[in-house]
Amino acid sequence: MSGISAGKRLSEAGITDLVILEATDHVGGRMHKRDLGGIKVEMGANWVEGVNGGKMNPIWPIVNSTLKLTNFRSDFDDLASNVYKEKGGVYKKAYVQKRIDRSDEVKEDGDKLSAKLHPSGQDDMSILAMQRLNDHLPNGPSSPVDMILDYFKYDYEFAEPPRVTSLQNTVPLATFSDFGDDVYFVADQRGYEAVVYYLAGQYLKADKAGNIVDPRLQLNKVVREISYSTRGVEVKTEDNKVYKADYVMVSTSLGVLQSDLIQFKPQLPTWKVLSIYQIDMAVYTKIFVKFPKKFWPEGKGREFFLYASSRRGYYGVWQEFEAQYPDANVLLVTVTDEESRRIEQQSDNQTKVEIMEVLRSMFPGEDVPDATDILVPRWWSDRFYKVTFSNWPIGVNRYEYDQLRAPVGRVYFTGEHTSEHYNGYVHGAYLSGIDSADILINCAQKSMCKYHVQGKYD
């Protein structure tokens, strides 16, 4: 997304002599659909997050008006009725609602505390530290119900636990305070990636079916080496092709930057390397499973249900698709962080066995058949990604994000991880492409090549 967005901005500024090198066989990166038993589901990004607020999320009109992608407002309204015990059955709604209310109170206190901290970030703390302070629990939420509610509130959003996530930079979260609290699930069979193809089609030649046929987009080109000097850049791909240019913009994931896939010659300066490695790589895994029949509750207020395991984050967040994929008999379970890494290293069959055990524990009185299909993304293991999205850790402030976004000579950088306010989101990737392109345009067309990075605690 960020690379296509940057290319569009450059083209609009008259910089059309460009080549886009894409390592895979498609554009869109982590916006990518796959087939699951005859329906298309999203391997990565799935929601337009932040809708119906004071500002317009730039992705929303493209999805909802321009392309008219099929989408549904996610319904979290009756979650208290849908928290399942480890050995089956649901917890009483009144009890769960009481725990939700307490969790919300702690978060509201966290909002107030975050606003009081020094704006430089020098007083930042983890979300868990805030919870300890406000809830007087030395280890944070610890009962099965409190753990799954905590997981749903934080890990399900950031893909990492509260102990590593910055309070000051995520509470409140700019995506929701700026664009609104509503989130919409994209379930269109064209895929969420249709947004990227639409943007690409604004400046790259496409056929009537929307496929990009412009020779400036080159697929299956794995960049392995970037050489740069004051005179220009050379980019070498795995097939030993060399591309020479005045500038290069790197739009890989943060995970790729933290790996050894691309070698920079000369090596990137220390300040740049430190900024790259200080941002967290988060892993968020959406596992789709298809069944021969339904055995779970449906209807209003039933879209999301939680499994309150004594093992935090173990197949905890579930979503059913009565509206999105009618009669498809599909469930989605989301895992993150260490569970994601563990699951990526085992077979799909082993994952299916674990999932079936959980479902049969949740629904002991139902005839729960084996799943017929399972789709397990492996973003962490994929050398072209190594991450699902970035997360803002403790102690990192605008200084590191400015450094992460800053060019090194003629080498420019973009991606959701360079978005100070919207990292981790589709709109963050889209806007970062525009921002990074503007930095390059200022240098190439206006000779304004100095990029100012404000001091750490200025």
XYZ file of C-alpha atoms in Angstrom:
458
model
C 0.000 0.000 0.000
C 2.619 2.580 1.017
C 4.736 2.055 -2.103
C 1.749 2.340 -4.442
C 0.546 5.409 -2.540
C 3.988 7.020 -2.793
C 4.156 6.277 -6.520
C 0.789 7.954 -7.045
C 1.920 11.080 -5.202
C 5.184 11.232 -7.160
C 3.314 10.848 -10.446
C 0.933 13.647 -9.532
C 3.988 15.853 -8.974
C 5.284 15.038 -12.457
C 7.817 12.404 -11.414
C 6.728 9.619 -13.754
C 10.084 8.086 -14.683
C 9.881 5.471 -11.972
C 10.005 1.701 -11.551
C 8.260 -0.277 -8.818
C 10.051 -3.491 -7.828
C 7.704 -5.916 -6.056
C 9.124 -9.078 -4.480
C 5.902 -11.102 -4.779
C 3.513 -11.825 -7.640
C 0.984 -9.175 -6.580
C 0.698 -5.655 -5.208
C -0.924 -4.884 -1.880
C 1.554 -6.513 0.482
C -0.284 -7.522 3.627
C -3.607 -6.694 1.969
C -4.063 -10.025 0.246
C -6.937 -12.473 -0.233
C -6.872 -16.269 -0.429
C -9.406 -18.959 -1.221
C -11.005 -20.916 1.613
C -13.373 -23.609 0.427
C -14.768 -21.482 -2.369
C -14.841 -18.054 -0.715
C -12.194 -15.334 -0.664
C -10.951 -14.292 2.784
C -8.303 -11.813 3.874
C -4.922 -13.098 5.012
C -3.938 -9.756 6.500
C -5.712 -6.404 6.807
C -9.479 -6.878 7.020
C -11.038 -3.796 8.603
C -11.401 -0.109 7.883
C -10.642 1.042 11.415
C -11.774 4.481 12.515
C -15.057 5.519 10.876
C -17.901 7.952 11.698
C -15.759 10.412 13.643
C -14.752 14.055 13.315
C -12.318 13.438 10.451
C -12.712 11.237 7.392
C -10.549 8.134 7.272
C -9.076 8.385 3.736
C -9.625 4.668 3.090
C -13.323 4.713 3.933
C -14.711 6.625 0.901
C -12.644 4.440 -1.441
C -14.036 1.277 0.144
C -17.600 2.358 0.737
C -18.358 4.812 -2.082
C -15.873 4.530 -4.940
C -15.420 0.754 -5.076
C -18.493 -0.148 -3.038
C -16.706 -3.078 -1.440
C -19.021 -5.250 0.633
C -18.426 -4.338 4.266
C -20.103 -4.742 7.653
C -19.893 -2.759 10.862
C -18.352 -5.014 13.493
C -20.748 -5.569 16.379
C -19.050 -5.758 19.780
C -22.104 -4.497 21.662
C -23.090 -7.644 23.578
C -19.696 -9.160 24.256
C -20.596 -9.709 27.919
C -23.059 -12.412 26.852
C -20.482 -14.300 24.818
C -17.574 -15.201 27.099
C -17.127 -18.977 27.264
C -15.715 -20.957 30.152
C -12.730 -23.217 29.635
C -14.866 -26.294 30.274
C -17.943 -25.134 28.407
C -20.896 -22.828 28.792
C -20.904 -19.057 29.130
C -20.197 -16.875 32.134
C -23.129 -14.937 33.523
C -23.576 -11.684 31.655
C -23.811 -9.603 34.835
C -20.457 -10.896 36.082
C -18.672 -10.306 32.785
C -20.227 -6.852 32.396
C -18.960 -5.935 35.858
C -15.437 -6.945 34.843
C -15.755 -5.018 31.551
C -16.893 -1.919 33.440
C -13.915 -2.179 35.775
C -11.536 -2.613 32.835
C -13.062 0.447 31.175
C -12.619 2.472 34.380
C -8.933 1.546 34.512
C -8.515 2.535 30.864
C -10.266 5.869 31.456
C -7.858 6.526 34.318
C -5.079 5.618 31.913
C -6.368 8.187 29.414
C -6.188 10.871 32.087
C -2.726 9.794 33.210
C -1.436 9.703 29.631
C -2.577 13.295 29.092
C -0.644 14.427 32.187
C 2.678 12.879 31.173
C 5.352 15.138 29.703
C 4.630 15.565 25.966
C 8.208 14.621 25.098
C 7.559 11.047 26.186
C 10.269 11.028 28.835
C 7.757 9.835 31.456
C 6.222 7.110 29.291
C 5.278 3.775 30.831
C 3.734 0.525 29.672
C -0.016 -0.025 29.640
C 0.571 -2.787 32.206
C 2.317 -0.323 34.542
C -0.732 1.933 34.269
C -2.994 -1.019 35.090
C -0.934 -1.863 38.168
C -1.134 1.741 39.279
C -4.881 2.102 38.824
C -6.087 -1.402 39.655
C -3.563 -2.216 42.398
C -2.829 -5.627 40.884
C 0.916 -6.391 40.827
C 0.694 -8.668 37.784
C -2.237 -7.089 35.988
C -5.439 -8.970 35.079
C -5.032 -12.603 36.171
C -8.383 -14.446 36.203
C -9.453 -16.185 32.960
C -12.225 -13.635 32.358
C -10.055 -10.624 33.141
C -7.233 -11.986 30.991
C -9.394 -12.509 27.904
C -11.058 -9.102 28.302
C -7.614 -7.539 28.634
C -6.415 -9.487 25.612
C -9.415 -8.358 23.577
C -8.909 -4.712 24.548
C -5.159 -4.532 23.886
C -3.540 -7.552 22.212
C -6.368 -7.881 19.695
C -5.624 -4.287 18.654
C -1.828 -4.050 18.970
C -0.819 -7.732 18.583
C 1.369 -7.427 21.685
C 0.559 -7.508 25.414
C 0.186 -4.413 27.612
C 3.546 -5.024 29.276
C 5.433 -3.941 26.130
C 3.056 -1.354 24.644
C 3.534 2.372 25.244
C 0.799 4.051 27.267
C 1.433 7.604 26.148
C 1.491 6.847 22.446
C -1.485 4.485 22.263
C -3.898 5.735 24.934
C -5.948 7.360 23.559
C -5.389 5.893 20.097
C -5.247 8.521 17.340
C -7.018 6.297 14.803
C -10.197 6.278 16.877
C -9.983 9.748 18.417
C -9.456 11.257 14.944
C -11.626 9.118 12.682
C -14.242 7.588 14.986
C -14.798 4.427 17.014
C -16.519 2.294 14.382
C -14.722 -0.433 12.432
C -15.972 -2.088 9.254
C -15.076 -5.603 8.145
C -14.377 -5.885 4.403
C -15.868 -9.131 3.052
C -15.891 -8.382 -0.667
C -14.859 -11.199 -2.994
C -12.679 -8.730 -4.914
C -10.599 -8.475 -1.762
C -9.513 -5.508 0.336
C -6.531 -5.352 -2.022
C -8.921 -3.835 -4.584
C -8.176 -0.513 -2.866
C -4.492 -0.837 -3.768
C -5.254 -1.809 -7.361
C -7.604 1.166 -7.615
C -4.878 3.554 -6.418
C -2.311 1.943 -8.721
C -4.684 2.321 -11.639
C -4.654 6.086 -11.149
C -1.141 6.276 -12.609
C -0.194 2.810 -13.887
C -1.725 1.320 -17.028
C -4.375 -1.298 -16.291
C -6.542 -3.542 -18.441
C -10.344 -3.612 -18.341
C -10.279 -6.199 -15.567
C -8.197 -3.874 -13.397
C -4.961 -5.851 -13.739
C -1.859 -3.664 -13.833
C -0.087 -4.069 -17.185
C 2.271 -1.100 -16.902
C 5.911 -2.131 -17.499
C 6.949 0.213 -14.682
C 5.533 -2.341 -12.237
C 7.830 -5.364 -12.132
C 6.664 -8.342 -10.085
C 8.769 -11.136 -8.570
C 11.734 -8.793 -8.253
C 13.425 -9.453 -4.921
C 15.673 -6.562 -3.935
C 18.826 -7.809 -2.214
C 21.192 -4.857 -2.353
C 20.898 -1.060 -2.381
C 24.025 0.977 -3.101
C 23.887 4.729 -2.693
C 26.164 7.739 -3.097
C 25.861 11.466 -3.678
C 25.496 10.760 -7.412
C 22.617 8.270 -7.324
C 21.539 4.769 -6.349
C 21.850 1.236 -7.688
C 19.367 -1.481 -6.756
C 20.306 -5.117 -7.326
C 17.687 -7.873 -7.394
C 17.972 -11.588 -6.715
C 18.013 -12.338 -10.447
C 21.153 -10.161 -10.731
C 19.408 -7.296 -12.496
C 20.678 -3.816 -11.630
C 18.475 -0.717 -11.663
C 20.046 2.740 -11.582
C 18.160 5.814 -10.428
C 18.509 9.227 -8.850
C 16.580 8.150 -5.758
C 15.115 5.004 -4.225
C 12.218 4.657 -1.804
C 12.170 1.562 0.409
C 8.611 0.463 1.227
C 9.302 -2.948 2.745
C 7.872 -3.967 6.094
C 9.729 -3.167 9.292
C 10.393 -6.892 9.633
C 12.330 -6.933 6.368
C 14.379 -3.919 7.477
C 15.229 -5.788 10.678
C 16.260 -8.881 8.706
C 19.232 -9.407 6.392
C 17.211 -9.618 3.165
C 18.440 -6.252 1.861
C 22.046 -5.154 2.195
C 22.775 -1.420 2.129
C 26.095 -0.225 0.717
C 27.468 1.608 2.560
C 25.775 0.386 5.721
C 23.067 2.628 7.069
C 24.299 5.061 9.735
C 23.979 4.076 13.375
C 21.138 6.504 14.106
C 19.081 4.935 11.328
C 19.795 1.363 12.389
C 18.881 2.131 16.003
C 15.553 3.634 14.964
C 14.765 0.548 12.862
C 15.434 -1.895 15.673
C 13.696 0.066 18.441
C 10.217 -0.342 16.941
C 8.460 -3.617 17.755
C 7.543 -6.184 15.119
C 4.107 -7.540 16.017
C 2.553 -10.731 14.665
C -1.235 -10.976 14.279
C -2.609 -14.246 12.907
C -6.144 -14.651 11.598
C -6.964 -18.350 11.297
C -10.033 -19.156 9.199
C -11.749 -22.523 9.645
C -14.636 -23.895 7.582
C -17.098 -26.553 8.749
C -19.730 -28.785 7.120
C -22.379 -27.245 9.404
C -22.879 -24.562 12.056
C -22.853 -25.413 15.746
C -22.350 -21.945 17.244
C -24.936 -19.290 18.222
C -25.950 -16.712 15.633
C -28.022 -13.551 15.588
C -27.687 -9.994 16.815
C -24.935 -9.550 19.370
C -23.335 -12.915 18.577
C -20.726 -11.926 15.991
C -17.806 -12.007 18.447
C -17.277 -14.505 21.255
C -14.377 -15.082 23.631
C -12.743 -18.177 25.107
C -11.583 -17.501 28.675
C -8.655 -19.889 28.906
C -6.321 -20.048 31.884
C -3.582 -19.721 29.255
C -3.655 -16.084 28.164
C -4.144 -15.598 24.423
C -4.843 -19.253 23.627
C -7.373 -19.207 20.764
C -9.243 -16.486 22.627
C -11.037 -14.219 20.130
C -13.610 -15.701 17.752
C -15.791 -14.206 15.033
C -18.714 -15.785 13.187
C -19.840 -14.654 9.726
C -23.580 -15.125 9.469
C -23.836 -11.787 7.626
C -20.474 -11.586 5.872
C -20.336 -15.088 4.369
C -23.900 -16.494 4.504
C -24.117 -20.298 4.632
C -20.333 -20.641 4.375
C -20.015 -22.097 7.914
C -16.794 -20.201 8.598
C -15.235 -19.074 11.878
C -12.233 -16.828 12.428
C -10.005 -17.158 15.473
C -7.235 -14.647 16.095
C -3.961 -15.243 17.910
C -1.000 -12.919 18.366
C 2.597 -12.553 19.461
C 4.138 -15.727 20.934
C 1.101 -17.855 20.101
C 1.392 -16.702 16.488
C 5.061 -17.646 16.366
C 4.374 -21.016 17.969
C 1.547 -21.830 15.569
C 3.551 -20.787 12.509
C 6.132 -23.429 13.382
C 3.696 -26.343 13.566
C 1.627 -28.039 10.895
C -1.827 -26.820 9.911
C -3.148 -30.201 10.997
C -1.774 -29.735 14.523
C -3.340 -26.274 14.651
C -6.654 -27.758 13.539
C -6.447 -30.394 16.294
C -5.906 -27.665 18.911
C -8.771 -25.577 17.527
C -11.150 -28.545 17.555
C -10.262 -29.256 21.192
C -11.071 -25.652 22.128
C -14.368 -25.606 20.239
C -15.495 -28.909 21.714
C -14.636 -27.561 25.161
C -16.701 -24.432 24.530
C -19.683 -26.323 23.099
C -19.768 -29.654 25.000
C -23.435 -30.294 24.249
C -23.132 -29.761 20.503
C -22.202 -32.117 17.694
C -19.000 -30.356 16.615
C -17.700 -31.808 13.333
C -14.102 -31.613 12.197
C -13.222 -28.568 10.125
C -13.079 -29.256 6.389
C -10.723 -26.364 5.582
C -8.222 -24.287 7.518
C -6.166 -21.271 6.463
C -3.200 -20.291 8.640
C -1.227 -17.217 7.504
C 2.506 -17.248 8.205
C 3.579 -13.614 8.004
C 6.374 -14.015 10.545
C 7.975 -16.878 8.602
C 7.675 -15.134 5.235
C 10.982 -13.508 4.315
C 9.132 -10.788 2.392
C 7.277 -9.592 5.504
C 8.573 -11.075 8.812
C 5.867 -9.120 10.621
C 2.179 -8.286 10.448
C 2.470 -4.676 11.567
C 4.517 -2.498 13.895
C 3.693 -1.664 17.504
C 4.757 1.349 19.539
C 6.962 0.190 22.456
C 7.768 1.967 25.706
C 10.354 4.751 25.548
C 10.007 5.484 21.845
C 8.640 8.882 20.882
C 8.428 11.115 17.822
C 12.234 11.309 17.701
C 12.602 7.656 16.680
C 9.696 7.884 14.235
C 11.254 10.942 12.599
C 14.517 9.025 12.310
C 12.724 5.985 10.902
C 11.061 8.141 8.244
C 14.159 10.248 7.538
C 16.059 9.690 4.275
C 19.680 8.591 4.208
C 21.166 10.510 1.317
C 19.197 9.458 -1.737
C 17.512 6.530 0.035
C 13.978 7.267 1.253
C 11.731 5.170 3.487
C 8.001 4.627 3.807
C 5.524 2.140 5.269
C 2.975 1.919 8.060
C 5.864 1.752 10.528
C 6.880 5.313 9.561
C 3.442 6.713 10.421
C 3.766 8.452 13.764
C 0.046 8.554 14.522
C -1.413 5.649 12.530
C 1.224 2.926 12.523
C -0.245 -0.548 12.158
C -3.231 0.525 10.058
C -4.092 0.562 6.356
C -4.690 4.309 6.449
C -1.302 4.684 8.145
C 0.377 2.904 5.229
C -1.556 5.004 2.713
C -0.738 8.317 4.411
C 2.902 7.381 5.006
C 3.340 6.875 1.264
C 2.081 10.399 0.654
C 4.247 11.877 3.421
C 7.429 10.145 2.253
C 6.770 11.092 -1.367
C 6.396 14.735 -0.327
C 9.797 14.598 1.378
C 11.363 13.245 -1.822
C 9.531 15.786 -4.002
C 10.824 18.650 -1.863
C 14.366 17.451 -2.456
C 14.115 16.497 -6.135
C 12.111 19.505 -7.314
C 12.779 22.237 -4.768
C 16.303 21.356 -3.565
C 14.913 21.226 -0.025
C 16.825 18.105 0.947
C 17.517 18.754 4.622
C 15.259 16.725 6.880
C 14.976 18.044 10.417
C 14.713 15.594 13.298
C 13.632 17.205 16.543
C 15.636 16.290 19.645
C 14.548 13.342 21.766
C 13.068 15.410 24.602
C 12.745 18.860 23.021
